[in-house]
Structures are given as C-alpha cells and as structure tokens.
Short mmCIF file of C-alpha atoms and ligand atoms in Angstrom, two decimals:
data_model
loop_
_atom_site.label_atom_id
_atom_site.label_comp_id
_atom_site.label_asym_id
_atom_site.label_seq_id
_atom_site.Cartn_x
_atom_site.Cartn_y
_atom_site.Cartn_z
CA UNK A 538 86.28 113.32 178.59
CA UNK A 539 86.37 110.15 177.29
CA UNK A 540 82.76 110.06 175.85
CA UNK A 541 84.06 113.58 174.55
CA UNK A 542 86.94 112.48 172.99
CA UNK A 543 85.52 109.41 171.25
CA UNK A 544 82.75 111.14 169.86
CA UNK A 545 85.31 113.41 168.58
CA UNK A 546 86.83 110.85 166.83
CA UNK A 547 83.86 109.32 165.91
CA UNK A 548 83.20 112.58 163.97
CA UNK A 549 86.40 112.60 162.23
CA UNK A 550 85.90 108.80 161.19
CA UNK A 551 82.47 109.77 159.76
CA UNK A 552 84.14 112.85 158.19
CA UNK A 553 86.98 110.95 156.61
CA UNK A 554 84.38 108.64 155.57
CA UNK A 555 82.31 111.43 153.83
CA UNK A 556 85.64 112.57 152.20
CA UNK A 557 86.61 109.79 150.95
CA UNK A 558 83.31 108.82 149.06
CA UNK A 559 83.07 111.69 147.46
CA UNK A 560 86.73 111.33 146.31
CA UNK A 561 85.45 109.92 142.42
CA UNK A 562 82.85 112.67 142.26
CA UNK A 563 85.21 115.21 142.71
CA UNK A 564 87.61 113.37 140.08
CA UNK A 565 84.71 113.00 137.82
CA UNK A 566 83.87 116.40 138.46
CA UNK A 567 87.18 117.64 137.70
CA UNK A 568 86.40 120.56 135.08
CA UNK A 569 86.76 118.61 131.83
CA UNK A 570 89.13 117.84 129.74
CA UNK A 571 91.19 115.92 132.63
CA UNK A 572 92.34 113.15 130.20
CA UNK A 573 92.95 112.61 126.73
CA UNK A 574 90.22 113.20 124.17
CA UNK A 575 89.61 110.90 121.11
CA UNK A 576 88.43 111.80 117.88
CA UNK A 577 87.20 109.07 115.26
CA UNK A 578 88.12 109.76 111.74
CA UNK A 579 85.77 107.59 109.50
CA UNK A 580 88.65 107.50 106.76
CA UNK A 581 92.22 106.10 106.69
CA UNK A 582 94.92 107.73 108.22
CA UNK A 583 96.49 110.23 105.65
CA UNK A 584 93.75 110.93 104.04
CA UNK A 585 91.45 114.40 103.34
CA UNK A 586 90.04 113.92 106.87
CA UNK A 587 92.78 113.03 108.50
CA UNK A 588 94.31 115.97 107.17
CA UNK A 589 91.59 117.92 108.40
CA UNK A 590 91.49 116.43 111.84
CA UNK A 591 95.43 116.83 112.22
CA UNK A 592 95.25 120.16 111.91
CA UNK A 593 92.30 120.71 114.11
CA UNK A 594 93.09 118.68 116.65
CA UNK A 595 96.81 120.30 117.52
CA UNK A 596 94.84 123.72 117.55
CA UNK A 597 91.81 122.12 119.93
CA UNK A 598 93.81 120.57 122.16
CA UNK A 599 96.13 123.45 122.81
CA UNK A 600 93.43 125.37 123.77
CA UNK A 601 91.73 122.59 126.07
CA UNK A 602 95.08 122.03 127.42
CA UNK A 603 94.25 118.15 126.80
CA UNK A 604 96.33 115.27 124.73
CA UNK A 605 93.52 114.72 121.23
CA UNK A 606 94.23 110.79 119.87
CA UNK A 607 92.94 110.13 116.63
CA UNK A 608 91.20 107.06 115.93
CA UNK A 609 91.40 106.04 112.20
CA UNK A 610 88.25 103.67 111.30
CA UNK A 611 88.13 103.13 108.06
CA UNK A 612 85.70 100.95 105.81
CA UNK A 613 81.70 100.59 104.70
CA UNK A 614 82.12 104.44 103.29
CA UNK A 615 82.74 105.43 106.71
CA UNK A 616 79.93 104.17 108.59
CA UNK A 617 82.08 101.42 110.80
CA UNK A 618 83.63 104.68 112.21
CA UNK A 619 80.25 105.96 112.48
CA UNK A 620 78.71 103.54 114.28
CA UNK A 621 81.85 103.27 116.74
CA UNK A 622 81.40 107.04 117.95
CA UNK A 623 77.41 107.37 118.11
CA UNK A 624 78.04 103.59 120.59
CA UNK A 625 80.71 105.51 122.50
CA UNK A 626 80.00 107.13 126.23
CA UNK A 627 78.41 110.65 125.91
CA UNK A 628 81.21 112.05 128.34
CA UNK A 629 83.32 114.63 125.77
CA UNK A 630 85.95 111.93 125.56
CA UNK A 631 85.00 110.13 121.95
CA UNK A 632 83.89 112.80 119.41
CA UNK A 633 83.84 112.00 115.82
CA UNK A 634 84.92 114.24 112.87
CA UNK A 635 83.54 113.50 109.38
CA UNK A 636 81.99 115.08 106.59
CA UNK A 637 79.29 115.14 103.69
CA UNK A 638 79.13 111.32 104.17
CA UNK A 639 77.40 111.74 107.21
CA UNK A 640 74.18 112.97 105.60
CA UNK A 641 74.74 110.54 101.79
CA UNK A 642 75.31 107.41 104.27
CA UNK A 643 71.99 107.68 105.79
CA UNK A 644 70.08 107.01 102.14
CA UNK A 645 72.56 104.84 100.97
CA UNK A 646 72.37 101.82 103.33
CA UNK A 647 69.42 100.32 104.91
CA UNK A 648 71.16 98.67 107.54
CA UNK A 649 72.79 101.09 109.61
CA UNK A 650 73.33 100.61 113.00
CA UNK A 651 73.08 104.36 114.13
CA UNK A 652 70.05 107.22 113.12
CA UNK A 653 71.64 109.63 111.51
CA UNK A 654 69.73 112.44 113.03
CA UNK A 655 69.51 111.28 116.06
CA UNK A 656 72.34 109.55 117.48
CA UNK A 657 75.11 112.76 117.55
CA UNK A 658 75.15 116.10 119.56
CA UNK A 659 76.12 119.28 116.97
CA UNK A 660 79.56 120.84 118.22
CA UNK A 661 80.47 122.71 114.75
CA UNK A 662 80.77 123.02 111.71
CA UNK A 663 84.63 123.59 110.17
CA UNK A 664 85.14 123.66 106.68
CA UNK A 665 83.97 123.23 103.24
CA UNK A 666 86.21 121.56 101.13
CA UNK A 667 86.69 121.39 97.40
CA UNK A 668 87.23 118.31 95.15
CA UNK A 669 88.76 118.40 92.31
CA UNK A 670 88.66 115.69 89.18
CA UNK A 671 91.97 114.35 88.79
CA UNK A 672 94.00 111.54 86.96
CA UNK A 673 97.37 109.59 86.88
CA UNK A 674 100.47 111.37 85.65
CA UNK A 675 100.26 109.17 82.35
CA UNK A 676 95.97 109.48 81.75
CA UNK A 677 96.02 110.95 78.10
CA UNK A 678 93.43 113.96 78.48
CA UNK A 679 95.04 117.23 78.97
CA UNK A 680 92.25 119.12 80.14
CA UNK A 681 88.80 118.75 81.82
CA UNK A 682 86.67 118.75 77.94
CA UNK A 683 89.19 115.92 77.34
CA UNK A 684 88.81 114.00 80.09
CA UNK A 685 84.73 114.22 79.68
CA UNK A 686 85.37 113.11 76.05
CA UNK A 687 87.61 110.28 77.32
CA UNK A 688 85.42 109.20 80.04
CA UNK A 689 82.42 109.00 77.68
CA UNK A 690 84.13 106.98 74.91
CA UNK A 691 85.84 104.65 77.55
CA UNK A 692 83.30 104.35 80.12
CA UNK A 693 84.26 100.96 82.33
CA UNK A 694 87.35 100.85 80.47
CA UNK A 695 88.25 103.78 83.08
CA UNK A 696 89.16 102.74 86.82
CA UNK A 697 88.01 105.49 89.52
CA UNK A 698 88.85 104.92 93.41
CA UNK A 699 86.64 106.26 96.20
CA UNK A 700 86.75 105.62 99.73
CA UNK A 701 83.68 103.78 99.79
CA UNK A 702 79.55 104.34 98.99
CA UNK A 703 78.86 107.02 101.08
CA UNK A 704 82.17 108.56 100.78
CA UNK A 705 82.76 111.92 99.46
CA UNK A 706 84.86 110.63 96.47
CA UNK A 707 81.59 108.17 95.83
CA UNK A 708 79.34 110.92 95.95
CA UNK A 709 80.77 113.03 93.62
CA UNK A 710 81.27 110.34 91.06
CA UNK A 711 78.14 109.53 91.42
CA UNK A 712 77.27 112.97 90.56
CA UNK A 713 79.93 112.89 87.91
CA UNK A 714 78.26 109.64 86.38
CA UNK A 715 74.76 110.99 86.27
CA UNK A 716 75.81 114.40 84.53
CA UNK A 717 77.89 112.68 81.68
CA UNK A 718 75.49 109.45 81.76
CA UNK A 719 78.36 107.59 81.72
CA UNK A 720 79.15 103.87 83.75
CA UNK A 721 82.72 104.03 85.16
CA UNK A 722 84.51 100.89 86.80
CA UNK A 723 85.16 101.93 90.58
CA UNK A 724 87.64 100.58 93.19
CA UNK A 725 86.46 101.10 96.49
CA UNK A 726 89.25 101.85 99.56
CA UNK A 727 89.30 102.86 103.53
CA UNK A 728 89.78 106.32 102.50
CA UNK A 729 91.41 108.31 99.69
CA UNK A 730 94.50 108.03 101.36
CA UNK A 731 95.55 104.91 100.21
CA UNK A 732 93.42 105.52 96.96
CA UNK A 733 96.04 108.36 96.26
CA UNK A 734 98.71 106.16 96.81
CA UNK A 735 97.49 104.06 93.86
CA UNK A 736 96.58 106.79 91.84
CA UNK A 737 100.22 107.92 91.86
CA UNK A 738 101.22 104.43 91.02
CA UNK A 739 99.34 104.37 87.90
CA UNK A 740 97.35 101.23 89.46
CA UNK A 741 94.12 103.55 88.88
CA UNK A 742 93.36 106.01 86.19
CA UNK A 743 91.46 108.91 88.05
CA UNK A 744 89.49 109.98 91.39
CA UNK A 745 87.95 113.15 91.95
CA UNK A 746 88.70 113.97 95.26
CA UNK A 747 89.16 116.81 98.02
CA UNK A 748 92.35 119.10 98.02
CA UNK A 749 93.56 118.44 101.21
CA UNK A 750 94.82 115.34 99.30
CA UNK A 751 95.09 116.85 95.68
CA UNK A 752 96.07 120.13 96.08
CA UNK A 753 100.02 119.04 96.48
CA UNK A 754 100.16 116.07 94.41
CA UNK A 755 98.64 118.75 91.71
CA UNK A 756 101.44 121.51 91.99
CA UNK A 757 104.12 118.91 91.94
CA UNK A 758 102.68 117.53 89.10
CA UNK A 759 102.50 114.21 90.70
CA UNK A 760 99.10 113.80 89.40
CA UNK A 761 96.92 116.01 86.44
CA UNK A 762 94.51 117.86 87.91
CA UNK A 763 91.27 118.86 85.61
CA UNK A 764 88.85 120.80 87.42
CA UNK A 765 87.02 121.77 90.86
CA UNK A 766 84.14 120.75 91.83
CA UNK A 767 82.74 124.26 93.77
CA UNK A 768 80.92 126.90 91.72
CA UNK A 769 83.63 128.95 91.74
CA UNK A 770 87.82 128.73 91.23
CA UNK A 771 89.84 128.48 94.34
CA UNK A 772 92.94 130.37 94.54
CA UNK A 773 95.23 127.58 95.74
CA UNK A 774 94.38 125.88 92.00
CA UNK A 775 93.61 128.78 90.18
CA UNK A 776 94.05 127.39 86.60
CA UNK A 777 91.68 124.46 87.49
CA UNK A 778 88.11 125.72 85.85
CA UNK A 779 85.26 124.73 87.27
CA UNK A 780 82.62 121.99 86.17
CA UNK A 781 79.99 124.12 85.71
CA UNK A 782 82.85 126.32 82.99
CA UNK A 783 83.66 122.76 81.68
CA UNK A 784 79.88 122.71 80.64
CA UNK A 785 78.39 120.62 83.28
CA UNK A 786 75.93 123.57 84.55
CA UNK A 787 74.82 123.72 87.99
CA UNK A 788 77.37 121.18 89.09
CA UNK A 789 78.70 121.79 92.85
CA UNK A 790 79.86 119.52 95.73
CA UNK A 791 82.21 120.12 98.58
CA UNK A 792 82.87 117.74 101.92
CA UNK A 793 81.39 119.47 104.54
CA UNK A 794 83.57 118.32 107.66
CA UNK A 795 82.03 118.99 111.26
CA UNK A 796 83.09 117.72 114.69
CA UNK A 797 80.19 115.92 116.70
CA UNK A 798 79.83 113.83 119.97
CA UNK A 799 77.73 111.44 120.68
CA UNK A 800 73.97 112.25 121.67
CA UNK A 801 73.84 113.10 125.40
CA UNK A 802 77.11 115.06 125.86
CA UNK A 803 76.64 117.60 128.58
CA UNK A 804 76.03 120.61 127.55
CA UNK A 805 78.57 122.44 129.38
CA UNK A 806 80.89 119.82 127.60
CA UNK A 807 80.09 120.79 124.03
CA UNK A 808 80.18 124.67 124.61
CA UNK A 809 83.94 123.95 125.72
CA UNK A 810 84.11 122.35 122.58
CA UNK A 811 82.23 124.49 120.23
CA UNK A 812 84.49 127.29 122.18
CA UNK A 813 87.85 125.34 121.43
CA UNK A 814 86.82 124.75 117.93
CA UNK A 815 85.54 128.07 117.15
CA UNK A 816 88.94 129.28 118.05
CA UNK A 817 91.20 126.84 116.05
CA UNK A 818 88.90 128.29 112.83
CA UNK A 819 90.81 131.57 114.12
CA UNK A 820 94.17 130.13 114.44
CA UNK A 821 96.29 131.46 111.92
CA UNK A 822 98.38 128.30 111.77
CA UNK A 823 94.86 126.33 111.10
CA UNK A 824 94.17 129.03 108.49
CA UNK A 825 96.98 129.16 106.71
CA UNK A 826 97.30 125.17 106.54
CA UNK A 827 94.13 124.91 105.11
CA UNK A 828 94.76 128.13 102.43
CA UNK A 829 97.86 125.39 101.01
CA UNK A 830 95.25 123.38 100.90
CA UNK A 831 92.87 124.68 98.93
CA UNK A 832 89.95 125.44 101.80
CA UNK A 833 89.23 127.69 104.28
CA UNK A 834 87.36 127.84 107.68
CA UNK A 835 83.56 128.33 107.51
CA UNK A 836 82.45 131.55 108.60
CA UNK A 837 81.65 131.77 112.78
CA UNK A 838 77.52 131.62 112.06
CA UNK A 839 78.23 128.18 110.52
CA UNK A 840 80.40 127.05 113.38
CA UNK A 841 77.78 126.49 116.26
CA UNK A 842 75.44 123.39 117.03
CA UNK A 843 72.42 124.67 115.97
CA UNK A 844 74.01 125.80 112.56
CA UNK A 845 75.44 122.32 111.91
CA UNK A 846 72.18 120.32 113.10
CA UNK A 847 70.05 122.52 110.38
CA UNK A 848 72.92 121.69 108.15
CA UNK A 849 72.56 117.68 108.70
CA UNK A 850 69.24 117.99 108.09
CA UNK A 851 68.80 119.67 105.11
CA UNK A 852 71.74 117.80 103.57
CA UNK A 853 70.19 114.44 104.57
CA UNK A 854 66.74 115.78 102.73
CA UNK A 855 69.15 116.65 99.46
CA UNK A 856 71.25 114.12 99.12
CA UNK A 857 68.42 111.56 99.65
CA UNK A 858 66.80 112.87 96.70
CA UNK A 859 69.83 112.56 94.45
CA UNK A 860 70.92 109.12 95.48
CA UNK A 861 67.18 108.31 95.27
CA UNK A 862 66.77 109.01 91.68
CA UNK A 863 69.98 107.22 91.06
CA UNK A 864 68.74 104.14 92.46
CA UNK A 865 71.79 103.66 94.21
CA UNK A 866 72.87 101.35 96.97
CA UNK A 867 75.46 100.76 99.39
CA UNK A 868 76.77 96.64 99.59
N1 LIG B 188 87.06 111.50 103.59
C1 LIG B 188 87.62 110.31 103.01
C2 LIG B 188 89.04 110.14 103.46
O1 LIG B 188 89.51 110.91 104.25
C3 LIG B 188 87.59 110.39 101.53
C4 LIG B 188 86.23 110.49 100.95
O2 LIG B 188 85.25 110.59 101.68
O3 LIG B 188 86.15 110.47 99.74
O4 LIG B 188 89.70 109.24 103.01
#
C-alpha cells in the first residue's frame, strides 16, 4: 500500500515536473501575436512613413488583436533604422516598414552593416506613393516651367531638404538634378517630417516630397505645390501636372513602402502577417486615409512576399544603375 501509494506520488511529482518544464514552451508556443509587436520606421516621427505606418498599424493590429509600437529611427537616409530591424530577433515581434530607400541605400553606401537582399523576410508590399515638387509659401515661381527656370538660373542659390542620401526626397532630387543638370544646395534631416516643418517656416526654399506629407500643406496653401512626380495626375492634386507634361519626358518616381521582418521569421509568422496586412489594404478606413492623401493601396498580386522580394530586386538592379552614373555617394 505504501510502496503503492508512494509510487503514486512519485508519478505525480514526475508529472508535475513534466508540466512544469514545458510551461515556457507552451507560452512560447502561444499562437502569436501574444505581446506587443514593433515596427521600425526608418524616418522621423510625423513624417510620409510615419504616416503610412500609423495608418497601417491601427488596421494590423486590430486584426491580430495585438498592441503595434512604432519605433521612429531616424538618420544616415534611413539605414540606422535599417540596420536596427535586420539585428533584431526573427520572432514576428520587430518588423520594419520602409520604402524605395531600401533598394537606393544599398548602392549608395559602402559600409552598410546589413545585405540588402539578404538580411529581411518579404511580408508585403502596401503602397506606391507620389511625390510632388514643392516650395515655401513665399518661393517666387508660380508654376512647375517656373520653378525649372528658377532652379536653373539659381542653382546653389536654392536650399532643398531631404531626409537623408538614400531617402526618397534624395532620390528624387537626385533625379531632379540630373534631368535639369542643375547643382542645388541640400539640407539633409531624420525624415521629411521635420524638413516640412522648415519648409513652412521659410528656413528652406523647396523639397519634393511624398503626399502623405504634401498633399495637406498643398490644399491649405501652406506650401506651393508644382507638380507630381508619377506618370500620371492623381486625383487628390488634380491641377498638379506631371513632370513628364512639364517637359521632363520619361520622368517617374514613387516611394514604394513594404512591411518586412527580419530574415528567419517563421513562416507561419509572416503568413499571419501578410494575412493582417493584406486586409488593412481592404480596410476602408486605410483606403480612404490614404485617397486624402494622395495614394492608394497596391493591388492584392503586389501584396505577397514573393511579389515584394522580385520587387527589391529589380529595384536594387535600377536604382544602382542611376545612382551609378551619377557618381553619387552617401557620407
Ligand atoms: N520617408 C522619409 C520620411 O518619412 C522621407 C523620405 O524618404 O524622403 O521622413
């Protein structure tokens, strides 16, 4: 009885035992998201991104049923916040959202402390969003053949902010600079954010920049805006022409924002989050943010991993060209 009883309890001991052990598994194991998610943003806080990510993340996290932080790193045209999520766990719990600097960063500096191509997991694409060329309130052109005209005569006598080489804002004047053939002076910020602020105090002359930050400051005439940068007008700035109208043929940029997680991520992990994401693109609320902002969602092909790792690579291979033959560096 006794020998009975004590093995009994024996049993129970070793049972407890097991059950306790495998207590952190089954935490671990918990389906994910169990805690709060954080998503870098390689840009200041109020900025384009930002904007971007705001709006994403109140939609993603709804639907994981999970808290989303975001993590402003500004600085080095976004590649401190770069390098901060590709060195971050591969558990679904640091993902990074950034855009066409992603792919310009990667021929811009030699020093980077990340590969490019190799260092993220692909959760989806999100949108594609317009820049538009835009000045102070008191710049003297009144139109986009004016501003060229200015910008030609004036050349470094004209102050343009960017968020940085690598940045969206750098690439496009970079783009801007090669078309005209013109030498501007630039001012180089954490993000556009705080570049808008000193466009609208007059402390810079003009930007060109996406319109999640423009689009607003443009309709309350805060700011003159001249033209888009997409091949097309966009219906939140209709009486902005185009570049390519405005004579410079061809011309076309937009910042290409995507969500990613660093390389490793379980796979069941990312198709939660390719899942979540894919919905807030159907979100009306997302949708009609982003329409007062002058974008839209990409279409649902573009929205998957293996859509937005062919996209990385072929803008790496483009952008590298361009940047090539411009001989351009970043510090
Ligand atoms: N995306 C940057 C920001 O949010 C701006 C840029 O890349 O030009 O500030």
């Amino acid at each position: 009885m006794r020998f009975i009883s004590r093995c009994l309890m024996l049993g129970v001991t070793i049972l407890a035992g097991i059950a306790v052990a495998g207590l952190p598994d089954a935490a671990a194991q918990q389906a994910y998201p169990n805690k709060a998610i954080t998503i870098v943003v390689p840009a200041a806080a109020g900025g384009p991104t930002d904007t971007v990510t705001r709006l994403m993340a109140e939609s993603m996290g709804r639907t994981l049923g999970a808290q989303i932080i975001i993590e402003n790193i500004g600085g080095a045209g976004g590649t401190l916040g770069i390098t901060r999520a590709a060195k971050a766990p591969a558990d679904g719990y640091t993902l990074m959202l950034y855009h066409v600097g992603l792919s310009t960063s990667a021929s811009l500096y030699d020093n980077l402390r990340y590969d490019t191509l190799n260092d993220f997991d692909a959760i989806g694409r999100i949108t594609d969003v317009p820049m538009t060329v835009v000045g102070k309130s008191t710049l003297a052109p009144r139109n986009i053949a004016e501003w060229i005209a200015f910008v030609k005569e004036r050349q470094q006598g004209v102050t343009y902010g960017h968020a940085g080489i690598g940045s969206a804002s750098h690439l496009c004047e970079l783009l801007l600079s090669s078309a005209l053939g013109i030498k501007l002076t630039t001012v180089s910020y954490r993000g556009t954010g705080p570049a808008m602020n000193d466009l609208l105090g007059g402390q810079i002359d003009t930007m060109c920049d996406q319109t999640t930050n423009t689009t607003n400051q443009i309709k309350e005439g805060r700011i003159k805006g001249y033209a888009v940068t997409t091949a097309t007008r966009i219906s939140a700035l209709r009486d902005l022409p185009t570049l390519d109208e405005a004579g410079l043929k061809g011309f076309e940029v937009s910042a290409w924002h995507a969500l990613w997680a660093p390389k490793g991520t379980p796979k069941d992990i990312i198709d939660k989050l390719t899942a979540a994401l894919q919905s807030a693109l159907k979100d009306a609320k997302v949708i009609d943010r982003f329409a007062g902002l002058g974008t839209e969602p990409v279409e649902m092909a573009k929205a998957t991993p293996a859509a937005l790792k062919t996209q990385l690579e072929a803008e790496v291979a483009k952008w590298g060209k361009v940047i090539k033959a411009a001989g351009v560096k970043g510090e």
